[in-house]
Short mmCIF file of C-alpha atoms and ligand atoms in Angstrom, two decimals:
data_model
loop_
_atom_site.label_atom_id
_atom_site.label_comp_id
_atom_site.label_asym_id
_atom_site.label_seq_id
_atom_site.Cartn_x
_atom_site.Cartn_y
_atom_site.Cartn_z
CA MET A 1 2.87 -13.02 8.99
CA THR A 2 1.99 -15.08 12.01
CA THR A 3 -1.24 -13.31 12.97
CA LYS A 4 -4.09 -15.24 11.36
CA ILE A 5 -6.37 -13.19 9.17
CA LYS A 6 -8.89 -15.95 8.55
CA ASP A 7 -11.69 -14.36 10.59
CA ILE A 8 -11.31 -10.92 9.08
CA ASN A 9 -13.10 -10.04 5.89
CA PRO A 10 -11.27 -6.95 4.56
CA TYR A 11 -14.23 -5.85 2.46
CA GLU A 12 -16.54 -5.87 5.49
CA MET A 13 -13.86 -3.89 7.30
CA ALA A 14 -13.68 -1.34 4.46
CA VAL A 15 -17.47 -0.98 4.34
CA LYS A 16 -17.58 -0.50 8.11
CA GLN A 17 -15.01 2.29 7.88
CA LEU A 18 -17.03 3.91 5.08
CA GLU A 19 -20.27 3.66 7.06
CA GLU A 20 -18.66 5.29 10.05
CA VAL A 21 -17.47 8.28 8.06
CA ALA A 22 -20.79 8.48 6.17
CA LYS A 23 -22.55 8.97 9.49
CA PHE A 24 -20.05 11.60 10.55
CA ILE A 25 -20.26 13.69 7.37
CA ASN A 26 -24.01 13.09 6.86
CA LEU A 27 -23.44 11.45 3.53
CA LYS A 28 -26.64 10.89 1.54
CA SER A 29 -27.74 7.28 1.86
CA SER A 30 -27.92 6.98 -1.94
CA VAL A 31 -24.26 8.00 -2.25
CA LEU A 32 -23.26 5.62 0.54
CA GLU A 33 -25.05 2.81 -1.26
CA TYR A 34 -23.30 3.74 -4.51
CA LEU A 35 -19.85 3.83 -2.90
CA LYS A 36 -20.23 0.50 -1.12
CA HIS A 37 -20.36 -1.25 -4.48
CA PRO A 38 -17.30 -1.58 -6.70
CA LYS A 39 -17.90 -0.25 -10.18
CA ARG A 40 -16.44 -3.21 -12.02
CA GLU A 41 -15.01 -6.61 -11.11
CA LEU A 42 -13.22 -9.05 -13.37
CA ILE A 43 -12.30 -12.61 -12.41
CA VAL A 44 -10.09 -14.52 -14.81
CA SER A 45 -8.63 -18.00 -15.03
CA ILE A 46 -4.95 -17.94 -15.83
CA PRO A 47 -3.65 -21.18 -17.32
CA VAL A 48 0.12 -21.40 -17.03
CA ARG A 49 2.31 -23.97 -18.72
CA MET A 50 4.70 -25.05 -15.99
CA ASP A 51 8.36 -25.86 -16.66
CA ASP A 52 7.65 -29.62 -16.39
CA GLY A 53 5.05 -29.42 -19.17
CA SER A 54 1.97 -29.62 -16.94
CA VAL A 55 -0.64 -26.84 -16.86
CA LYS A 56 -1.81 -25.12 -13.69
CA VAL A 57 -4.73 -22.72 -13.59
CA PHE A 58 -4.63 -19.73 -11.23
CA THR A 59 -7.40 -17.27 -10.44
CA GLY A 60 -6.78 -13.57 -11.03
CA TYR A 61 -8.85 -10.53 -10.08
CA ARG A 62 -9.11 -6.86 -10.95
CA VAL A 63 -11.60 -4.66 -9.14
CA GLN A 64 -12.22 -1.03 -10.11
CA HIS A 65 -13.98 0.58 -7.21
CA ASN A 66 -14.80 4.06 -8.43
CA PHE A 67 -13.69 6.38 -11.22
CA ALA A 68 -15.45 9.63 -10.33
CA LEU A 69 -12.11 11.47 -10.07
CA GLY A 70 -10.30 9.92 -13.04
CA PRO A 71 -8.92 6.65 -14.38
CA THR A 72 -8.58 3.98 -11.74
CA LYS A 73 -5.21 3.25 -10.14
CA GLY A 74 -3.81 0.59 -7.88
CA GLY A 75 -1.36 -2.27 -7.70
CA PHE A 76 -1.72 -6.02 -8.11
CA ARG A 77 -0.37 -8.63 -5.76
CA TYR A 78 0.66 -12.26 -5.87
CA HIS A 79 -0.26 -14.09 -2.69
CA PRO A 80 -1.93 -17.43 -1.92
CA ASN A 81 -4.66 -15.72 0.17
CA VAL A 82 -5.81 -13.29 -2.55
CA ASN A 83 -9.60 -13.43 -2.95
CA LEU A 84 -12.37 -11.24 -4.31
CA ASP A 85 -13.29 -9.57 -1.01
CA GLU A 86 -9.68 -8.71 -0.27
CA VAL A 87 -9.23 -7.14 -3.71
CA ARG A 88 -12.54 -5.25 -3.31
CA ALA A 89 -11.37 -3.76 -0.02
CA LEU A 90 -7.96 -2.84 -1.42
CA ALA A 91 -9.64 -1.19 -4.43
CA MET A 92 -11.91 0.88 -2.19
CA TRP A 93 -8.93 1.95 -0.06
CA MET A 94 -7.18 3.10 -3.26
CA THR A 95 -10.16 5.36 -4.06
CA TRP A 96 -9.78 7.10 -0.70
CA LYS A 97 -5.97 7.15 -0.92
CA CYS A 98 -5.96 8.89 -4.31
CA ALA A 99 -8.66 11.32 -3.13
CA VAL A 100 -6.87 12.26 0.08
CA MET A 101 -3.69 12.93 -1.92
CA ASP A 102 -5.64 14.98 -4.50
CA LEU A 103 -4.48 12.72 -7.33
CA PRO A 104 -6.71 12.68 -10.43
CA TYR A 105 -7.53 8.98 -10.02
CA GLY A 106 -10.14 6.57 -8.79
CA GLY A 107 -9.22 3.35 -7.02
CA ALA A 108 -8.60 -0.19 -8.25
CA LYS A 109 -6.66 -3.27 -7.20
CA GLY A 110 -5.76 -6.63 -8.59
CA GLY A 111 -4.22 -9.89 -7.58
CA VAL A 112 -3.59 -13.50 -8.38
CA ALA A 113 -4.04 -16.30 -5.84
CA VAL A 114 -0.59 -17.83 -6.15
CA ASP A 115 2.51 -18.40 -4.05
CA PRO A 116 5.14 -16.78 -6.28
CA ASN A 117 7.96 -18.46 -4.34
CA LYS A 118 6.81 -21.80 -5.74
CA LEU A 119 7.15 -20.61 -9.36
CA SER A 120 10.30 -20.36 -11.47
CA LEU A 121 11.12 -17.03 -13.08
CA SER A 122 9.83 -18.18 -16.47
CA GLU A 123 6.61 -19.53 -14.93
CA LEU A 124 6.14 -16.16 -13.21
CA GLU A 125 6.67 -14.38 -16.51
CA ARG A 126 4.04 -16.55 -18.24
CA LEU A 127 1.61 -16.01 -15.35
CA THR A 128 2.12 -12.24 -15.49
CA ARG A 129 1.76 -12.04 -19.25
CA ARG A 130 -1.44 -14.10 -19.31
CA TYR A 131 -2.91 -12.09 -16.40
CA ALA A 132 -2.04 -8.82 -18.22
CA PHE A 133 -3.56 -10.14 -21.44
CA GLU A 134 -6.79 -11.13 -19.70
CA LEU A 135 -7.12 -7.60 -18.28
CA ILE A 136 -6.70 -5.82 -21.62
CA PRO A 137 -10.39 -5.01 -22.13
CA ILE A 138 -10.49 -2.97 -18.94
CA ILE A 139 -6.99 -1.45 -18.55
CA GLY A 140 -5.09 1.29 -20.36
CA PRO A 141 -3.36 4.60 -19.62
CA GLU A 142 -6.72 6.38 -19.66
CA LYS A 143 -8.74 3.59 -18.06
CA ASP A 144 -7.00 1.73 -15.27
CA ILE A 145 -3.30 1.77 -14.48
CA PRO A 146 -1.86 -1.13 -12.41
CA ALA A 147 1.36 -1.00 -10.33
CA PRO A 148 3.37 -3.15 -7.92
CA ASP A 149 1.99 -4.41 -4.64
CA VAL A 150 2.79 -7.41 -2.40
CA ASN A 151 5.24 -9.79 -4.21
CA THR A 152 5.22 -7.90 -7.51
CA ASN A 153 8.08 -5.65 -8.60
CA PRO A 154 9.55 -3.59 -11.47
CA GLN A 155 10.31 -6.73 -13.52
CA THR A 156 6.66 -7.81 -13.19
CA MET A 157 5.61 -4.37 -14.44
CA ALA A 158 8.01 -4.58 -17.41
CA TRP A 159 6.41 -7.90 -18.51
CA PHE A 160 2.98 -6.39 -17.98
CA MET A 161 3.79 -3.30 -20.07
CA ASP A 162 5.34 -5.41 -22.82
CA THR A 163 2.32 -7.72 -23.04
CA TYR A 164 -0.11 -4.82 -23.30
CA SER A 165 2.15 -3.12 -25.86
CA MET A 166 2.37 -6.27 -27.99
CA ALA A 167 -1.41 -6.53 -28.00
CA VAL A 168 -2.08 -2.92 -29.00
CA GLY A 169 0.82 -2.81 -31.44
CA TYR A 170 2.85 0.06 -30.02
CA THR A 171 4.82 0.71 -26.84
CA SER A 172 2.52 2.05 -24.15
CA PRO A 173 4.58 2.85 -21.03
CA GLY A 174 1.67 4.65 -19.34
CA VAL A 175 -0.40 1.46 -18.95
CA VAL A 176 1.40 0.51 -15.74
CA THR A 177 3.64 2.24 -13.19
CA GLY A 178 6.47 1.00 -11.02
CA LYS A 179 8.40 -0.06 -14.14
CA PRO A 180 12.20 -0.24 -14.35
CA ILE A 181 13.67 3.16 -15.25
CA GLU A 182 14.98 1.80 -18.59
CA VAL A 183 11.43 1.19 -19.86
CA GLY A 184 9.72 4.37 -18.68
CA GLY A 185 9.84 4.04 -14.91
CA SER A 186 10.33 7.02 -12.62
CA LYS A 187 13.39 7.69 -10.56
CA GLY A 188 12.49 7.32 -6.90
CA ARG A 189 9.46 5.04 -7.43
CA VAL A 190 10.97 1.97 -5.75
CA GLU A 191 11.74 3.86 -2.53
CA ALA A 192 8.63 6.08 -2.64
CA THR A 193 6.23 4.18 -0.38
CA GLY A 194 8.80 3.64 2.38
CA LYS A 195 10.04 7.21 2.11
CA GLY A 196 6.47 8.51 2.28
CA VAL A 197 5.86 6.51 5.46
CA ILE A 198 8.79 8.28 7.11
CA PHE A 199 7.86 11.72 5.70
CA VAL A 200 4.48 11.28 7.41
CA LEU A 201 6.16 10.18 10.62
CA THR A 202 8.48 13.21 10.66
CA GLU A 203 5.54 15.57 10.02
CA LEU A 204 3.67 14.00 12.90
CA LEU A 205 6.71 14.18 15.18
CA SER A 206 7.19 17.86 14.43
CA LYS A 207 3.57 18.47 15.54
CA LEU A 208 4.33 16.59 18.74
CA GLN A 209 7.61 18.48 19.12
CA LYS A 210 9.59 15.29 19.00
CA ASP A 211 12.70 14.39 17.06
CA ILE A 212 13.01 11.26 14.92
CA LYS A 213 16.57 10.83 16.26
CA ASN A 214 15.11 9.89 19.64
CA MET A 215 12.62 7.42 18.22
CA ARG A 216 12.74 3.67 18.71
CA ILE A 217 10.93 1.95 15.88
CA ALA A 218 9.75 -1.60 15.12
CA ILE A 219 8.73 -2.53 11.60
CA GLN A 220 6.62 -5.58 10.76
CA GLY A 221 7.43 -6.61 7.19
CA PHE A 222 10.69 -6.15 5.31
CA GLY A 223 9.53 -6.07 1.72
CA ASN A 224 9.58 -2.95 -0.45
CA VAL A 225 7.68 -0.79 2.05
CA GLY A 226 9.22 -2.05 5.31
CA SER A 227 12.82 -2.10 4.11
CA ASN A 228 12.70 1.35 2.51
CA ALA A 229 10.93 2.87 5.52
CA ALA A 230 13.57 1.28 7.77
CA LEU A 231 16.38 2.67 5.63
CA GLU A 232 14.94 6.17 5.49
CA ALA A 233 14.38 6.31 9.27
CA TYR A 234 17.80 4.76 9.95
CA ARG A 235 19.50 7.40 7.81
CA LEU A 236 17.64 10.11 9.69
CA GLY A 237 19.11 8.75 12.91
CA ALA A 238 16.20 6.77 14.37
CA LYS A 239 16.87 3.47 16.13
CA ILE A 240 15.20 0.59 14.32
CA VAL A 241 15.14 -1.97 17.12
CA ALA A 242 13.19 -4.71 15.32
CA VAL A 243 12.18 -5.78 11.83
CA SER A 244 10.45 -8.93 10.63
CA ASP A 245 9.49 -10.95 7.59
CA VAL A 246 7.57 -14.22 7.22
CA SER A 247 10.52 -16.20 8.57
CA THR A 248 11.30 -14.38 11.84
CA ALA A 249 11.81 -11.04 13.58
CA LEU A 250 15.23 -9.61 14.45
CA TYR A 251 15.62 -7.57 17.60
CA ASP A 252 18.40 -5.53 19.17
CA PRO A 253 17.62 -2.93 21.84
CA ASN A 254 20.63 -0.89 20.63
CA GLY A 255 19.28 -0.73 17.09
CA LEU A 256 19.85 -2.80 13.94
CA ASN A 257 22.24 -1.85 11.16
CA ILE A 258 19.65 -1.48 8.39
CA GLU A 259 22.13 -0.89 5.56
CA GLU A 260 23.88 -4.18 6.33
CA LEU A 261 20.57 -6.00 6.63
CA ILE A 262 19.37 -4.76 3.25
CA THR A 263 22.64 -5.78 1.61
CA PHE A 264 22.24 -9.21 3.20
CA ILE A 265 18.65 -9.60 1.98
CA ASN A 266 19.57 -8.51 -1.55
CA THR A 267 22.45 -10.95 -1.81
CA SER A 268 21.34 -14.02 0.18
CA PRO A 269 19.75 -16.82 -1.85
CA GLY A 270 16.83 -17.41 0.56
CA LYS A 271 16.26 -13.65 1.01
CA GLN A 272 14.96 -14.34 4.51
CA LEU A 273 15.83 -12.68 7.80
CA ILE A 274 15.99 -16.04 9.59
CA ASN A 275 19.32 -16.70 7.86
CA TYR A 276 20.90 -13.53 9.25
CA PRO A 277 23.61 -14.56 11.71
CA HIS A 278 23.33 -11.57 14.08
CA TYR A 279 20.73 -10.19 16.50
CA SER A 280 18.16 -11.99 18.67
CA LYS A 281 15.35 -13.78 16.92
CA ILE A 282 11.88 -13.03 18.28
CA THR A 283 8.41 -13.80 16.93
CA ASN A 284 6.26 -11.41 14.92
CA LYS A 285 3.85 -11.32 17.86
CA GLU A 286 6.66 -10.28 20.20
CA LEU A 287 7.70 -7.55 17.77
CA MET A 288 4.20 -6.09 17.69
CA GLU A 289 4.06 -6.06 21.48
CA LEU A 290 7.57 -4.75 22.29
CA ASP A 291 7.55 -2.40 25.26
CA ASP A 292 10.68 -0.41 24.44
CA ILE A 293 9.44 1.19 21.21
CA ASP A 294 7.80 4.53 20.41
CA VAL A 295 6.65 3.74 16.88
CA LEU A 296 5.21 0.58 15.34
CA ILE A 297 5.02 0.34 11.56
CA PRO A 298 2.97 -2.59 10.27
CA ALA A 299 4.21 -2.89 6.69
CA ALA A 300 2.99 -6.27 5.49
CA LEU A 301 -0.61 -7.42 5.17
CA GLU A 302 -4.05 -6.40 6.36
CA GLY A 303 -5.69 -7.45 9.61
CA VAL A 304 -2.60 -7.81 11.83
CA ILE A 305 -3.78 -5.49 14.61
CA THR A 306 -7.04 -6.93 15.87
CA GLU A 307 -9.07 -6.82 19.07
CA ASP A 308 -7.02 -9.82 20.20
CA ASN A 309 -3.68 -8.01 20.29
CA ALA A 310 -4.50 -4.26 20.28
CA ASP A 311 -4.43 -4.15 24.07
CA TYR A 312 -0.86 -5.42 24.13
CA ILE A 313 0.60 -2.84 21.76
CA LYS A 314 2.84 -0.48 23.72
CA ALA A 315 4.03 1.90 20.98
CA ASP A 316 2.38 5.34 21.19
CA ILE A 317 2.44 5.86 17.44
CA ILE A 318 1.27 3.40 14.78
CA ILE A 319 2.01 4.29 11.16
CA GLU A 320 0.17 2.05 8.70
CA GLY A 321 2.70 1.16 6.00
CA ALA A 322 0.49 -1.76 4.93
CA ASN A 323 -3.04 -1.42 3.60
CA GLY A 324 -5.68 -2.21 6.21
CA PRO A 325 -3.45 -3.54 9.01
CA THR A 326 -5.78 -2.35 11.81
CA THR A 327 -9.35 -3.58 12.18
CA PRO A 328 -11.97 -0.97 13.22
CA GLU A 329 -12.43 -2.77 16.58
CA ALA A 330 -8.69 -2.72 17.24
CA GLU A 331 -8.48 0.95 16.34
CA LYS A 332 -11.11 1.78 18.97
CA ILE A 333 -8.95 0.08 21.58
CA LEU A 334 -5.81 1.92 20.43
CA LEU A 335 -7.56 5.29 20.41
CA SER A 336 -9.02 4.70 23.87
CA LYS A 337 -5.43 4.39 25.07
CA ASN A 338 -4.53 7.71 23.40
CA LYS A 339 -2.39 6.14 20.74
CA ILE A 340 -1.98 7.92 17.44
CA VAL A 341 -2.77 5.85 14.36
CA VAL A 342 -1.78 7.36 11.01
CA PRO A 343 -4.07 5.61 8.51
CA ASP A 344 -2.85 3.67 5.49
CA ILE A 345 -4.54 5.95 2.95
CA LEU A 346 -2.24 8.74 4.09
CA ALA A 347 0.77 6.90 5.53
CA ASN A 348 1.52 4.67 2.54
CA ALA A 349 0.37 7.05 -0.21
CA GLY A 350 3.95 7.83 -1.28
CA GLY A 351 3.90 4.88 -3.68
CA VAL A 352 0.84 5.86 -5.65
CA THR A 353 1.95 9.49 -5.59
CA VAL A 354 5.20 8.69 -7.38
CA SER A 355 3.20 6.32 -9.62
CA TYR A 356 1.21 9.39 -10.59
CA PHE A 357 4.47 11.22 -11.34
CA GLU A 358 5.62 8.24 -13.42
CA TRP A 359 2.37 8.23 -15.43
CA VAL A 360 2.65 11.99 -16.04
CA GLN A 361 6.27 11.56 -17.18
CA ASP A 362 5.29 8.67 -19.49
CA LEU A 363 2.43 10.63 -21.06
CA GLN A 364 4.77 13.57 -21.73
CA SER A 365 7.85 11.47 -22.55
CA PHE A 366 9.75 13.90 -20.36
CA PHE A 367 11.57 12.54 -17.35
CA TRP A 368 12.53 14.16 -14.07
CA GLU A 369 15.59 13.96 -11.85
CA GLU A 370 15.23 12.00 -8.62
CA GLU A 371 15.64 15.18 -6.61
CA GLU A 372 12.61 16.69 -8.29
CA VAL A 373 10.55 13.53 -7.72
CA ASN A 374 11.42 13.47 -4.02
CA LYS A 375 10.79 17.17 -3.58
CA LYS A 376 7.35 16.90 -5.18
CA LEU A 377 6.57 13.78 -3.16
CA LYS A 378 7.44 15.52 0.09
CA LYS A 379 5.34 18.51 -0.88
CA LEU A 380 2.23 16.44 -1.65
CA ILE A 381 2.58 14.26 1.46
CA THR A 382 3.10 17.29 3.71
CA ARG A 383 0.10 19.05 2.18
CA ALA A 384 -2.12 16.00 2.72
CA PHE A 385 -0.84 15.47 6.26
CA GLU A 386 -1.46 19.12 7.20
CA LYS A 387 -4.99 18.95 5.86
CA VAL A 388 -5.82 15.77 7.74
CA TRP A 389 -4.10 16.88 10.96
CA THR A 390 -5.95 20.20 10.99
CA TYR A 391 -9.31 18.58 10.29
CA ALA A 392 -8.74 15.98 13.02
CA ASN A 393 -7.89 18.66 15.57
CA GLU A 394 -10.71 20.99 14.59
CA HIS A 395 -13.29 18.22 14.79
CA ASN A 396 -11.64 16.25 17.58
CA VAL A 397 -11.63 13.02 15.60
CA SER A 398 -9.05 10.37 14.71
CA LEU A 399 -6.67 10.88 11.81
CA ARG A 400 -8.44 8.06 9.97
CA LEU A 401 -11.86 9.66 10.31
CA ALA A 402 -10.37 12.99 9.22
CA ALA A 403 -8.65 11.49 6.17
CA TYR A 404 -11.80 9.56 5.23
CA ALA A 405 -14.03 12.62 5.75
CA TYR A 406 -11.93 14.57 3.25
CA ALA A 407 -11.61 11.71 0.74
CA VAL A 408 -15.22 10.51 0.83
CA SER A 409 -16.60 14.07 0.64
CA LYS A 410 -14.39 14.76 -2.35
CA VAL A 411 -15.55 11.64 -4.24
CA ALA A 412 -19.18 12.31 -3.23
CA LYS A 413 -18.96 15.85 -4.57
CA ALA A 414 -17.58 14.60 -7.90
CA LEU A 415 -20.39 12.03 -8.11
CA GLU A 416 -22.98 14.69 -7.40
CA LEU A 417 -21.55 17.03 -10.07
CA ARG A 418 -21.34 14.27 -12.66
CA GLY A 419 -24.75 12.81 -11.78
CA ILE A 420 -25.91 9.26 -12.24
CA PHE A 421 -25.93 7.99 -15.79
CA PRO A 422 -28.27 7.92 -17.71
N1 LIG B 1 0.22 -0.89 -4.37
C1 LIG B 1 0.49 0.44 -3.90
C2 LIG B 1 -0.58 0.92 -2.96
O1 LIG B 1 -1.22 0.13 -2.31
C3 LIG B 1 0.78 1.40 -5.04
C4 LIG B 1 -0.32 1.60 -6.03
C5 LIG B 1 0.10 2.41 -7.24
O2 LIG B 1 1.22 2.85 -7.31
O3 LIG B 1 -0.75 2.57 -8.12
O4 LIG B 1 -0.76 2.08 -2.74
#
């Protein structure tokens, strides 16, 4: 995305958010100290034989933040800017996300510093397989379960599962989630994060006595999360007036036809919005600052709403489809202008929730219909939203502080019960 994230260290941002909630819930300083530090970090070199015979070496990461509540869970991404502090922050956010959703997991995240668009399909497969192989000592259905994230998808997960299975000598579908349905994936997993974003939005709107049909929405990012959120909201009758990807943003005050756009993206060779022949092209910055929208959904990368642009955001509601899109300083500005920010750990938790369903189905070798998946997803998201909304209103705090207060207290309680080894 166009907003530069060079000055923002996501891990510092995550620690700042944790410190703020620690103060609010009077968390013991020893527990705070414990939670600031990831439990385990692995950095690996991934040599890949390229199609032309040369060898390139990429750096891969896996950080397991905390496993007080269960095995660790979280996706892995392919992006040139991946670095240890980013993965640490994303792992910590997964701990809170799983806790706020009451999933029996701790948090983890992984990534490889690579631009996947510069690799052929077979190079990507070799990269994925070597990365998976390097992680074997620390992953497994009972240890740490990866999943898709930015620029990784069901095919990536199938390679990952196969590599792990080859190494252990039997097929182990539960080692990773977000797989294709044919190899143990769950119905509804691909759409789950985007759907969850819109479930959260509709819950919020019902509290505000508003109807999604009257909402004008802009979505930054048109990958798995952005496109599925757009589609869900579009089908519910909302007007999606703008969407963007790395190439451009498309804008039409009368609303975009999301079904046509998705068909275009899925069938066009470049898969970029800039090649779409209709609608006005605006910049990502203009999209964020549109004045004719009610809802802004950042659904790409972290650190896109900062103190530099927070003042210019006109939407009253910000739903964090991405992880960590709003810096703590920017959130203060938004809250001072009475905007409602639904935090990432709640807003985008639909993905990991259906990942949990997938893992449960894999462990039981018993698979559910899509209807059942979606019903259960809606139930868990609604339950979590209610909890956070009520806490925020009772304590007169932001939805983020409320979600964090619940999640951090829950992890702290588990730590206290388990005690510190030895
Ligand atoms: N990468 C997604 C997230 O940030 C999904 C993680 C998962 O399914 O484990 O929540």
